[in-house]
PDB file of C-alpha atoms in Angstrom:
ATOM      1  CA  UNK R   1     134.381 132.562 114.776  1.00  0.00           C
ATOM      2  CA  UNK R   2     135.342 132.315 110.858  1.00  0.00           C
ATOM      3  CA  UNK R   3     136.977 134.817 109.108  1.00  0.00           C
ATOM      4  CA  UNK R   4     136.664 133.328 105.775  1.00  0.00           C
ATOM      5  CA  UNK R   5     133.695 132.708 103.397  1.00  0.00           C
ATOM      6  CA  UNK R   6     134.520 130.468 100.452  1.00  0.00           C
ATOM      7  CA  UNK R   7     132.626 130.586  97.288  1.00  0.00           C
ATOM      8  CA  UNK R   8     130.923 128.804  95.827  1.00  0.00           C
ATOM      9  CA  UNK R   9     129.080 126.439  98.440  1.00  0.00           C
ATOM     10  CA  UNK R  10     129.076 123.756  96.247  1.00  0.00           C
ATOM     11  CA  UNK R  11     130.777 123.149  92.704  1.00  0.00           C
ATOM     12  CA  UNK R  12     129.854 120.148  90.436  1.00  0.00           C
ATOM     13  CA  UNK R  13     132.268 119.857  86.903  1.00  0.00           C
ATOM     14  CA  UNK R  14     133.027 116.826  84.940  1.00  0.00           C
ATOM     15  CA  UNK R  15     136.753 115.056  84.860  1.00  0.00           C
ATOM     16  CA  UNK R  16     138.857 117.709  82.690  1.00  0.00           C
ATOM     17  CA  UNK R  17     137.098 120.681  83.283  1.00  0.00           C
ATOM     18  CA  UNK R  18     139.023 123.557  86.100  1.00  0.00           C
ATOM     19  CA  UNK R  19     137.413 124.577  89.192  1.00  0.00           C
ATOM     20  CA  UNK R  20     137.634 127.844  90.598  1.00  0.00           C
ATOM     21  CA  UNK R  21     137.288 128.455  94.173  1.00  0.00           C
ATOM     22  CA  UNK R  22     137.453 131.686  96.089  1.00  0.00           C
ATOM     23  CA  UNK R  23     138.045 133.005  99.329  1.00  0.00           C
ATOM     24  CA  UNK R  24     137.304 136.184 101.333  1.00  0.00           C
ATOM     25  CA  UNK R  25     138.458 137.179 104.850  1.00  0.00           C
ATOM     26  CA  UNK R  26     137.903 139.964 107.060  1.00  0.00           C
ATOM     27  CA  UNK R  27     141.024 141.068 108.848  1.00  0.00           C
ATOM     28  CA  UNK R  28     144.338 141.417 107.785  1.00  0.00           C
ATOM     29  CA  UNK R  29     146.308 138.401 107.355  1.00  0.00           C
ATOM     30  CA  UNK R  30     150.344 136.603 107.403  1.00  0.00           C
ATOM     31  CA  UNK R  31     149.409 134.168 105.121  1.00  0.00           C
ATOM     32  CA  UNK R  32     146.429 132.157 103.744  1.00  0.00           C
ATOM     33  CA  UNK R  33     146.343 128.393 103.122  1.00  0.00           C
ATOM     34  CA  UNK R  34     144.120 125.707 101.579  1.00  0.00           C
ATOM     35  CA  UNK R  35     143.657 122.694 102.705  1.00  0.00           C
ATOM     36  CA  UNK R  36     141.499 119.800 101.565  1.00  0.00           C
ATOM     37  CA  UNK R  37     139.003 117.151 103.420  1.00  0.00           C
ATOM     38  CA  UNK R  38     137.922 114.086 101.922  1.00  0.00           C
ATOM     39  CA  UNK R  39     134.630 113.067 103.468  1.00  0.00           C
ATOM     40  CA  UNK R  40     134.853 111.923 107.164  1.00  0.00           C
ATOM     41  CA  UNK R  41     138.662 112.413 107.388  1.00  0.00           C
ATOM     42  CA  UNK R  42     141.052 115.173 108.175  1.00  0.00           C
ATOM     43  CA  UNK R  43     142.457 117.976 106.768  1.00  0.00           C
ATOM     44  CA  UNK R  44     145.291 118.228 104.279  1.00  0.00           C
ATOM     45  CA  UNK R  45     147.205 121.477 103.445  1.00  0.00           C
ATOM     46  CA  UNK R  46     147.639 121.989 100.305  1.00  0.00           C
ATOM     47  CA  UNK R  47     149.338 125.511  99.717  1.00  0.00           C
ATOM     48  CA  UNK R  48     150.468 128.479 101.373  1.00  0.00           C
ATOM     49  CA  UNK R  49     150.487 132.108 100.025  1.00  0.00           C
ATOM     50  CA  UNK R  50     152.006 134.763 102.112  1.00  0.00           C
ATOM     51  CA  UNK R  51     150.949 138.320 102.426  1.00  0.00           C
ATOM     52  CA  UNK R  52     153.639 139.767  99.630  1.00  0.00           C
ATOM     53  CA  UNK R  53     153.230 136.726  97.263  1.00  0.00           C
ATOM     54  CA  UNK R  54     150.436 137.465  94.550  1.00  0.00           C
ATOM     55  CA  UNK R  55     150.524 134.023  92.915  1.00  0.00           C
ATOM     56  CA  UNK R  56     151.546 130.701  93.622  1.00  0.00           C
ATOM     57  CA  UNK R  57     151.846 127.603  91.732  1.00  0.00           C
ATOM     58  CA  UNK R  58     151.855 123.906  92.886  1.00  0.00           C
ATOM     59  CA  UNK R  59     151.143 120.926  90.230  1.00  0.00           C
ATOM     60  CA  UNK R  60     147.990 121.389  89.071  1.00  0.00           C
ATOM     61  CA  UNK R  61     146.847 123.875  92.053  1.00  0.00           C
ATOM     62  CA  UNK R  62     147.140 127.722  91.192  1.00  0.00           C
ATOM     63  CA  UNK R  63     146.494 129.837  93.775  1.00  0.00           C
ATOM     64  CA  UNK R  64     146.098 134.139  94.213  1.00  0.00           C
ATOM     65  CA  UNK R  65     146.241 136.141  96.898  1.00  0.00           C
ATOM     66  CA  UNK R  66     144.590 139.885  96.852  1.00  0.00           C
ATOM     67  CA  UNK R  67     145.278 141.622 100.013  1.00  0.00           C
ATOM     68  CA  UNK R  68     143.903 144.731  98.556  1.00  0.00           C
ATOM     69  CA  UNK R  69     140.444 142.989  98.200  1.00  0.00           C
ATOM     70  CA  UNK R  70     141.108 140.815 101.011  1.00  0.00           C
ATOM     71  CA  UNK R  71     140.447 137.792  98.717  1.00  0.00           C
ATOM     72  CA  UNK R  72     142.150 134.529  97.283  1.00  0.00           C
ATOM     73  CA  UNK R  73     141.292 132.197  94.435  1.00  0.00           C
ATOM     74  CA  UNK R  74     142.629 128.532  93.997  1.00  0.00           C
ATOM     75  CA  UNK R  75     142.063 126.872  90.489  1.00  0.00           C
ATOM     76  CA  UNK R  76     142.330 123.160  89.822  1.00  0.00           C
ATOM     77  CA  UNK R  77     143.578 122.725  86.304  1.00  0.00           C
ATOM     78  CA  UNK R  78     142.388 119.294  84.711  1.00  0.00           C
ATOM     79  CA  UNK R  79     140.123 118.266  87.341  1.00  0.00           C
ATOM     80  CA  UNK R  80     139.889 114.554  88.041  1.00  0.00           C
ATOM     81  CA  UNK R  81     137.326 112.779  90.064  1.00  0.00           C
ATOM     82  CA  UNK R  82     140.025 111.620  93.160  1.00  0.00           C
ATOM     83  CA  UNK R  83     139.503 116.068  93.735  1.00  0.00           C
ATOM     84  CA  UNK R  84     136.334 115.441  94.822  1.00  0.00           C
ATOM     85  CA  UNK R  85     136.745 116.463  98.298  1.00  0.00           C
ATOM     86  CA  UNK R  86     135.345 119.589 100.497  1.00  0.00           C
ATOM     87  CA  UNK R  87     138.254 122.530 100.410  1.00  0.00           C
ATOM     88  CA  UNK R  88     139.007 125.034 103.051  1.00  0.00           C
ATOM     89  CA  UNK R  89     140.897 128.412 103.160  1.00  0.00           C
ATOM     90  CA  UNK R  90     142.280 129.120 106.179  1.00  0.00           C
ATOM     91  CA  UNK R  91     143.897 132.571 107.689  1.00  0.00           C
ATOM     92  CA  UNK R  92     147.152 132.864 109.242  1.00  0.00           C
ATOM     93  CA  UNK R  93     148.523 135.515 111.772  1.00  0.00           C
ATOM     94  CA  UNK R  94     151.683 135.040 113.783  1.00  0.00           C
ATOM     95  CA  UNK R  95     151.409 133.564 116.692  1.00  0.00           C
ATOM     96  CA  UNK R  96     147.956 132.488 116.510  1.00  0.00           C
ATOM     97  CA  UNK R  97     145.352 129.804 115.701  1.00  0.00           C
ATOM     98  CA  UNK R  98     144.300 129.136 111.914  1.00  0.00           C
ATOM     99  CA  UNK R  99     140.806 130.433 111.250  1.00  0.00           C
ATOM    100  CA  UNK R 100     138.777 128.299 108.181  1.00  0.00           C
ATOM    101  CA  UNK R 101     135.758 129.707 106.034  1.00  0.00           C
ATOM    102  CA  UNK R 102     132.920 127.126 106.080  1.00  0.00           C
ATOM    103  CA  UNK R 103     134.367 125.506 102.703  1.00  0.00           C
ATOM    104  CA  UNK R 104     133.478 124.681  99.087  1.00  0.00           C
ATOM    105  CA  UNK R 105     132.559 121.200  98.362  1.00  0.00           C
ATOM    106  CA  UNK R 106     133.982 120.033  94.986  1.00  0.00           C
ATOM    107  CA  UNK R 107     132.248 117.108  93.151  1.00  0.00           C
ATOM    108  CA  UNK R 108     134.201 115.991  89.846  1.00  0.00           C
ATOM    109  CA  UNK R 109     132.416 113.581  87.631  1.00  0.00           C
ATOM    110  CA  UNK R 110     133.647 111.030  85.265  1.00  0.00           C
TER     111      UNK R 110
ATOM    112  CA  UNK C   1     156.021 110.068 107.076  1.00  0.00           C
ATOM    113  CA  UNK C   2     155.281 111.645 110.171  1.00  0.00           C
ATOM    114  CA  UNK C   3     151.327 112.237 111.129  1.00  0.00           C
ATOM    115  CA  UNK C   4     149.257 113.170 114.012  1.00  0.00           C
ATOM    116  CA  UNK C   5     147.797 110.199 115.857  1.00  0.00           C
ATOM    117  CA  UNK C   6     144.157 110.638 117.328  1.00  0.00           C
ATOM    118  CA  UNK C   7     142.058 108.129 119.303  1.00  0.00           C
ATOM    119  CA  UNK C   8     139.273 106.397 119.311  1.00  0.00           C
ATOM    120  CA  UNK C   9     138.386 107.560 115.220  1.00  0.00           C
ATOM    121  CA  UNK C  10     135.040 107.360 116.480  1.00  0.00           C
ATOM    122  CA  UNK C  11     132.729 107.512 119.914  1.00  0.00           C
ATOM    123  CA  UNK C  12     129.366 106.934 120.631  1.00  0.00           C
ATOM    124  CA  UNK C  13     128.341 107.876 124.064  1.00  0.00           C
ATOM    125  CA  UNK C  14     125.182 108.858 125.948  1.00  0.00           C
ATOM    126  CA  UNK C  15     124.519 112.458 127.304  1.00  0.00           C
ATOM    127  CA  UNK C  16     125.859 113.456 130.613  1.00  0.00           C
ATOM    128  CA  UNK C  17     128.434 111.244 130.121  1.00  0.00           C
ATOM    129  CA  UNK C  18     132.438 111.375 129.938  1.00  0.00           C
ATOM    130  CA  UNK C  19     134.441 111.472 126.948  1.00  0.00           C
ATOM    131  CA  UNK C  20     137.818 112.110 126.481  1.00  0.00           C
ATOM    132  CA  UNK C  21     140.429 112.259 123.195  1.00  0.00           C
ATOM    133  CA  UNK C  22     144.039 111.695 122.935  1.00  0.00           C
ATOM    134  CA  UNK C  23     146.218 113.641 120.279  1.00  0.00           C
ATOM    135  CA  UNK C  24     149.625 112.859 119.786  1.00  0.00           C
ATOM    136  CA  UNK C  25     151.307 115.693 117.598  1.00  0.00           C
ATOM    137  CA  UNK C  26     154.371 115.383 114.950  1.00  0.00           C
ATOM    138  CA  UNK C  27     157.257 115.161 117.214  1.00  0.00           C
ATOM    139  CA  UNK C  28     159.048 118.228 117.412  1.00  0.00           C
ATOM    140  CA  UNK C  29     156.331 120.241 116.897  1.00  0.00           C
ATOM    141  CA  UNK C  30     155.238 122.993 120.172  1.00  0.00           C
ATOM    142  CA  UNK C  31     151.887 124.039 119.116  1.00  0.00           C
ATOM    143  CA  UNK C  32     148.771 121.937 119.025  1.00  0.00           C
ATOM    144  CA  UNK C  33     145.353 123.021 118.415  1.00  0.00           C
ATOM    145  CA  UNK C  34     141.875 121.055 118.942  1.00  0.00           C
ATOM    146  CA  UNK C  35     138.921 122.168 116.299  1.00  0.00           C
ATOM    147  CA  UNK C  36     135.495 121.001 116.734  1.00  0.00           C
ATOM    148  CA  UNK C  37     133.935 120.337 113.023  1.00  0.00           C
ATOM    149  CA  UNK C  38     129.927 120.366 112.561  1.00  0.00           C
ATOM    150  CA  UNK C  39     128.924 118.185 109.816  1.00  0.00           C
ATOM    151  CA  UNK C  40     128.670 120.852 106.664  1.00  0.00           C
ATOM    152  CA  UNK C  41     130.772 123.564 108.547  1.00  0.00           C
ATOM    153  CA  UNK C  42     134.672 124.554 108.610  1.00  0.00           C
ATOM    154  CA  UNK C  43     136.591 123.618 111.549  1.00  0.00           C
ATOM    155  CA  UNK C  44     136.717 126.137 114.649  1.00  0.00           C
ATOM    156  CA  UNK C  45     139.498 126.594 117.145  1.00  0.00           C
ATOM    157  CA  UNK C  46     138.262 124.757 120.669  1.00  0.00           C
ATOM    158  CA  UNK C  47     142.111 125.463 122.294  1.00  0.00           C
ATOM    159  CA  UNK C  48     145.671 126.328 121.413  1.00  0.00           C
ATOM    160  CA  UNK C  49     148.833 124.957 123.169  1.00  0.00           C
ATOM    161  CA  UNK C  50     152.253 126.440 122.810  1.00  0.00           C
ATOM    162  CA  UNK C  51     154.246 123.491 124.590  1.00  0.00           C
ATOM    163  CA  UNK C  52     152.328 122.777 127.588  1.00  0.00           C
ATOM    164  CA  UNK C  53     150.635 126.034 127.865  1.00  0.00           C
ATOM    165  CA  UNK C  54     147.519 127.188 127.121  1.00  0.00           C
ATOM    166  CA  UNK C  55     147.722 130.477 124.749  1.00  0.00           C
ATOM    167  CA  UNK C  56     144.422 130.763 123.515  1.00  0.00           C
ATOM    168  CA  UNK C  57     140.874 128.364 124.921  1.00  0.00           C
ATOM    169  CA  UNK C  58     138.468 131.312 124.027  1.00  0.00           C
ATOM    170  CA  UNK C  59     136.204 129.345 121.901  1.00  0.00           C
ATOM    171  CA  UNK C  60     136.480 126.663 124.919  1.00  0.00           C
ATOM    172  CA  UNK C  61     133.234 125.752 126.832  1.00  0.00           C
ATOM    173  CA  UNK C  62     134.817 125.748 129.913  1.00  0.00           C
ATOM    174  CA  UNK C  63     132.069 124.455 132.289  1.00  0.00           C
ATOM    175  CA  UNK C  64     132.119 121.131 130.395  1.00  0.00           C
ATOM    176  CA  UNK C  65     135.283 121.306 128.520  1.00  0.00           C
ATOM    177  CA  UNK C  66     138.768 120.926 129.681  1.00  0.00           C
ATOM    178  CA  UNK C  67     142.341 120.289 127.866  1.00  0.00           C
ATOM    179  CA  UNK C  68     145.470 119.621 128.933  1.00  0.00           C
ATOM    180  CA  UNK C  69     148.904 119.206 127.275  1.00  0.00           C
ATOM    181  CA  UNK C  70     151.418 117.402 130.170  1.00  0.00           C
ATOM    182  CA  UNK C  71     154.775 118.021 129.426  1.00  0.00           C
ATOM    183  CA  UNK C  72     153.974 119.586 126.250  1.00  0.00           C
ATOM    184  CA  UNK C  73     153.868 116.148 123.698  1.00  0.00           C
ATOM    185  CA  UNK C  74     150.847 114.511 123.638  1.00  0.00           C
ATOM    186  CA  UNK C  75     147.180 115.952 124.448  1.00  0.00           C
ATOM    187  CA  UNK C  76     143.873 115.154 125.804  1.00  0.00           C
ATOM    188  CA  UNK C  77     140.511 116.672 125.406  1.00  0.00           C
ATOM    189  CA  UNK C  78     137.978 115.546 127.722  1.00  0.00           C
ATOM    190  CA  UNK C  79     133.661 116.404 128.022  1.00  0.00           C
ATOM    191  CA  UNK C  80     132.131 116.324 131.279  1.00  0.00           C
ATOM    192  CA  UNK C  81     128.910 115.949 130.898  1.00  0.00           C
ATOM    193  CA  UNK C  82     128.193 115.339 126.906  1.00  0.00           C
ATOM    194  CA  UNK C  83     125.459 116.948 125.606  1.00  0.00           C
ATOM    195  CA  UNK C  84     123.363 116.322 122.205  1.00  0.00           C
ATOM    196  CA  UNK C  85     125.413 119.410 120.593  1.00  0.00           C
ATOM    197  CA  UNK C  86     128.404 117.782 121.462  1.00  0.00           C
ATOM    198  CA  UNK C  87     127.591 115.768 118.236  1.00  0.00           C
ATOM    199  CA  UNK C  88     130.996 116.666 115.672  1.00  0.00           C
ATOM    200  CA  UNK C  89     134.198 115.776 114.683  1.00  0.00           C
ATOM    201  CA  UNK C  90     137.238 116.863 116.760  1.00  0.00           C
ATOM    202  CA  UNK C  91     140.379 117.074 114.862  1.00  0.00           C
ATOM    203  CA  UNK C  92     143.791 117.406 116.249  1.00  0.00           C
ATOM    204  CA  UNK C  93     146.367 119.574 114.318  1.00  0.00           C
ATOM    205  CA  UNK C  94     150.202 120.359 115.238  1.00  0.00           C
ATOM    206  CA  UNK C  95     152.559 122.696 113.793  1.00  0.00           C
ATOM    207  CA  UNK C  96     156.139 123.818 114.363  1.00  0.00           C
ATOM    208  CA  UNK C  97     154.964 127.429 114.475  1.00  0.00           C
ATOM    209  CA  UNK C  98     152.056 129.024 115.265  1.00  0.00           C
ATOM    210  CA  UNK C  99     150.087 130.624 112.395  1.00  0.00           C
ATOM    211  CA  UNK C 100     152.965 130.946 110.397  1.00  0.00           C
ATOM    212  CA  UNK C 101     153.263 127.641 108.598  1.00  0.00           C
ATOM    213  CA  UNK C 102     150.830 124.665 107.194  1.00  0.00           C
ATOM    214  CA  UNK C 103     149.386 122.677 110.295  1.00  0.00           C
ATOM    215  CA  UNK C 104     149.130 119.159 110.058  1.00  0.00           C
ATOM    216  CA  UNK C 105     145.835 117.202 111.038  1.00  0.00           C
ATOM    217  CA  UNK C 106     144.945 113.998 112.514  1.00  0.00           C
ATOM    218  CA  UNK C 107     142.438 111.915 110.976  1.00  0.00           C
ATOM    219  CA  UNK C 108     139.754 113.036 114.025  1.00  0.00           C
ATOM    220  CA  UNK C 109     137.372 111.382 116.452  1.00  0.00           C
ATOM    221  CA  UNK C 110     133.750 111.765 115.170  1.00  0.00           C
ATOM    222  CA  UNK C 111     131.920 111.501 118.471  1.00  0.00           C
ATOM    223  CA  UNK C 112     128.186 111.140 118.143  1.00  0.00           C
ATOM    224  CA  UNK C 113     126.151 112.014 121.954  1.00  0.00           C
ATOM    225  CA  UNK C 114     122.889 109.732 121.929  1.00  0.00           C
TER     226      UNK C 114
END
C-alpha cells in the first residue's frame, strides 16, 4: 500500500527556474523523507523532516512539513538539468517500513 | 563510502522459473527491507528484517516468495515459480533504525520474466 500521493505527476521547467513538489499522506507520521531516483537506478535520500520541524533547509533543497494538513512540499531553487530525476516522499513511523507515494518525475531543460 | 551491494543488476528469466537476489546491507546496520518497483510506480515494501528476523512480510506473496536474512548480514530474495508480473525492479535498502532515519538503497536487480 502507499500512503503518499505526490503532486504533480510530472513537472517539466527549464535550467534556472524552481520546482515545487508536494506531498500528501494519510496517517500520522515520525518523519517524512525525500529521496531521489535517476532512471533505472536506486534511491537516494535526500532530506528528512521530523514531525515537530516545520521547515528544513539543505543546499538548494527546501523542504515543509504540515502535519496539520498532513502535507509536505520540497522546492528546488535554481534547477539544473543533472535534477532531472523521478522524486519520492516517503513516510516514517518507528519501528516500521518506509511507505513512498508513486513520485513526481522532474525534467529540467537546458 | 559505504553502499548496499545487490546482485545480478539485472535478470532475464523465463516463467515458472527460479530466481533469486542477494543484498548485502551497510555493515552495522540491523534492518533491511526488499521493495518491488513497477516501472512508473513508487517502491512497495515486499519484507522487513530486524537482524535476522522477519518483522513485517505482509505485502509478501508467500506461495512464490520467500526471504531470508542468515545471521542477520547479508540477504536473499528468491521466486519460485516467476510469473509475467514478476516483471520490476527489486531494490534492497538498509538502515540503522527502523523508520526513524534515511534508508540507504542498493542500485537494484531489474528482473524481466519472459
Amino acid at each position: 500500500s502507499q500512503q503518499g500521493e505526490e503532486d504533480p505527476q510530472a513537472l517539466s521547467i527549464q535550467e534556472g527556474e524552481n520546482a515545487t513538489m508536494n506531498c500528501s499522506y494519510k496517517t500520522s507520521i515520525n518523519n517524512l523523507q525525500w529521496y531521489r531516483q535517476n532512471s533505472g537506478r536506486g534511491l537516494v535520500h535526500l532530506i528528512l523532516i521530523r514531525s515537530n520541524e516545520r521547515e528544513k533547509h539543505s543546499g538548494r533543497l527546501r523542504v515543509t512539513l504540515d502535519t496539520s494538513k498532513k502535507s509536505s512540499s520540497l522546492l528546488i531553487t535554481a534547477s539544473r538539468a543533472a535534477d532531472t530525476a523521478s522524486y519520492f516522499c516517503a513516510t516514517g513511523q518507528a519501528g516500521t517500513a518506509l511507505i513512498f507515494g508513486k513520485g513526481t518525475t522532474l525534467s529540467v531543460s537546458s | 563510502e559505504a553502499e548496499v551491494a545487490q546482485s545480478p543488476r539485472y535478470k532475464i528469466t523465463e516463467k515458472s522459473q527460479a530466481v533469486a537476489f542477494w543484498c548485502d546491507p551497510i555493515s552495522g546496520h540491523a534492518t533491511l527491507y526488499w521493495y518491488r518497483q513497477i516501472l512508473g510506480q513508487g517502491p512497495e515494501l515486499l519484507v522487513q528484517f530486524q537482524d535476522e528476523s522477519v518483522v513485517d512480510d505482509s505485502q509478501l506473496p508467500k506461495d512464490r516468495f520467500s526471504a531470508e536474512r542468515l545471521k542477520g548480514v547479508d540477504s536473499t530474495l528468491k521466486i519460485q515459480p516467476a510469473e509475467l508480473g514478476d516483471s520490476a525492479m527489486y531494490l534492497c535498502a538498509s538502515s540503522s533504525d527502523r523508520g526513524d532515519t534515511e534508508a540507504f538503497f542498493g542500485q537494484g536487480t531489474r528482473l524481466t520474466v519472459v
